[in-house]
Amino acid sequence: MACRVAFILIIFFSFHQLPSALAQSSDLLQRDLTNTRADQISDEQLRRFVQYADERNLSDQQIEAAALSRNMTSIEVEKLMNRIRQIRSQGGRRTQQPNGSQKPLLTDSVRQQTQSQRDTSLEKALTEEEKKVFGIELFNSSDLTFEPSLNMATPTNYQVGPGDELLVNIWGASRQSYSLEVNRNGTVVIDNLGPVYVNGLTIGEASQRILNRLTEIYSGLRDNPERPANTFAEVTLGQVRSIQVTIVGEVQKPGTYTLPSLATAFNALYLSGGPTFIGSFRDVEIVRNNEVVAQLDVYGLLVGGKNPQNIVLRDQDIIRVVPYEKRIELKGEVKRPGYYEMKADEPLSEAVRFSGGFTDEAYTNRLKVTRKTSRARRIEDVEEQALDAFMPNNGDVVQVDSILDRFENRVEIYGAIFRPGEYALQEKMTLMTLIQRAEGLREDAFSKRVLIYRKDDNLSAEVLSADLQSIQAGNATDIPLKREDIVRVLSLKDLEEEFTVEINGEVQAPGKFPFMYDMTLEDLIAMAGGMKESASKAKVEVARRIRQTENQGTNGGTNGDVALLKTAEILEFTIKEDLGIDPATAQFTLQPFDQVFIRRSPGYEEQQTVYVEGEALYPGKYAIKNKNERISDLIKRAGGLTSYAYTEGASLVRLNPAYFIEKAEKEEALRDSLKMLQYQKYFSDTNNNNSVNNSGNTAKRLTNTPLQESILINQATVPRYKIIEPLTQNIGIDLEKIIERPGSRYDIRLLPGDTLMIPKELQTVRMSGELLYPVSSRFDRRKSFKNYISEAGGFTKEADKKRSYIIYANGSVDRTRSILFVKNYPEVKPGAEIIVPVKPPRPNLSPQAWIGIGSGLATLTLTIITILDRLP
């Protein structure tokens, strides 16, 4: 038989691996299947092989054994068998038996049938009340399965019956294999031996009986001292038979099920969907030949993980699920609240065990049981020690409450002690005992008055005070403590205002510092990091609070009035040349809330810088020589202007003093502003108004005023300044007049951070605002203001023509003027920008407003007519 199966495998895999001519050659019987891969076989080739094997009544075990004998790896054999089973399940394959009967392929058809039944039983979702039943979700979970394993070792007590397949393998001096089907008569037929009766025998007994019969034709199987055995045989269980089991009673899906003969009661119960809401989980009967052979308790598996009554089923067994007889409900602080079925002799402690026990918050001293009598409800209190003796009734509701949020023996102590916190209240504990357990008082403890917060019997709060010094001296009685007492030991620091001293002015770290007794002026200056080089040597001021008594200033007279008007006492000290303090002054003792002022030297100045950008001979950074230095002085120091300088477009950019930016970042922010300004001016020839205004998120205008709209700050470059308002402002200057008349009113004094910008002559004029097509145009001296407006398409309907203005390259502005009905437009110069604003919105008057205006005009007209009529 094995040779025949191997031959079939060789033919099949040769078709897969070799050309057809080679596949039909005579050497196929010797072909090795070591390199054959199951995944490389097409479905069509595998389907033809299954059909060929079915026609010759080959079982899966025979195919598997033949593949292994031809050196196919076990992993590939497993993959191959899985694909064969899939092909057979899709085609509804049934194995033809020698006697003409047909039996279902259990590993495929039975599993497919039971799984479809299982899916149907799960279509009904459990209600919230049904989910409370302990164990019901075990049979209604798609994540669990109780299908019998057909690949496990055959149990030694397994009884052979009709439909089972026995595999006999012989090796040694003789080689042979048999696939023996147990027929309806309970026998297996062996070639040249006849029938062997095995029905009802265990697998071990059937194996021994078959081996005894095989010795008749295989003498080598006999083992005797004169002639040792040289032939060996083994009998194993192949394809198991199917059995039919009927499940009745309170189950989700009662009926008759086809199962493998290895199935247990749990397997069948799972297929039926398990007990219903009223079904018993503790008394599942297995009826065989009209007798109850076992009673299954599902709680044994759920709670203990074992159940000896989960027997192997036999054909025509009946599983009966009766309604429950006694069920109680556990609520509250148990780990698994729900309904629990109880047997007649089980106490309440068993139900608690089924629920997993009490939670950490459970009040176990007494359980409350609500019981139904024949007339009304009844409350039973079950003490913890009586749980093993209390027998619950059907319908009892057991409530497990949580413990109270309170302590039986707690006292607390806080404040000026070494170990504050909660402590256990011991018998006869007093205030001094608690302080000793807290390892005593700190040095700053105010022992004259210790507070004890206590609750009376009616829970009203009261405060007790104690004098520890008197208690320790024996002059007062120690106070006994009660439950939930809170002791507070005050600190001397709690009873006084927080003392500080303050130093300001020319020190490294000015600010407030904690006051310490005997602190000197030199100590405070040292805590502030010492004095700066800019500190004035003339004086150090100390401002001290006036601490006057109630009687001061109330004696009358001038001296009293002066005392009341005085707000601080001013003390002055000098500083030595080395910025040190005179020894007598250094030892001056400070008092709480003193304020020390270190003045700045009047003649001390740090270097201040300005910048020259553009068409100067030596542009760059320059230090201001004196406070009177002007623009003309800066131009001379920069070597004058180049031949490309456009003096009419020169401007002065100044930091706005109204907005605070830290000094270290101020100049860098200005440099970024100027770079963006230069970019705008130098590239205005190629960029129109839309490309500048609609440049997305790359830049943000600092202000809405016309003068400052030209300054852009790149947000990606200067994100940290968080500028809300303008950083810089343009100042219009007349550089030609400054050069011609140095020191005149046109020549502005320089301030730190100023930047003189001298551009090249710009050849464009930009138009923006309420124009039909805002563009930049080439400058032409022959063109007027209106000519440039025409080049931009003219005014829009919303344009405010009379308010049109122009911004020149140097930052100065000129507007349109009207004389009577004649408009005088400003002159256009290179680099200028013409801006046409939008008309202000006009309010829409309601009909009532128009009526009011009309009535007012009518009244005014009548008044005028009346006055004219009365004139002589």
CSV table of C-alpha atoms in Angstrom, one decimal, residues 266 717 840:
chain,number,residue,atom,x,y,z
A,266,PHE,CA,-17.7,19.9,27.1
A,717,THR,CA,14.5,84.9,11.1
A,840,PRO,CA,-14.3,105.0,4.4
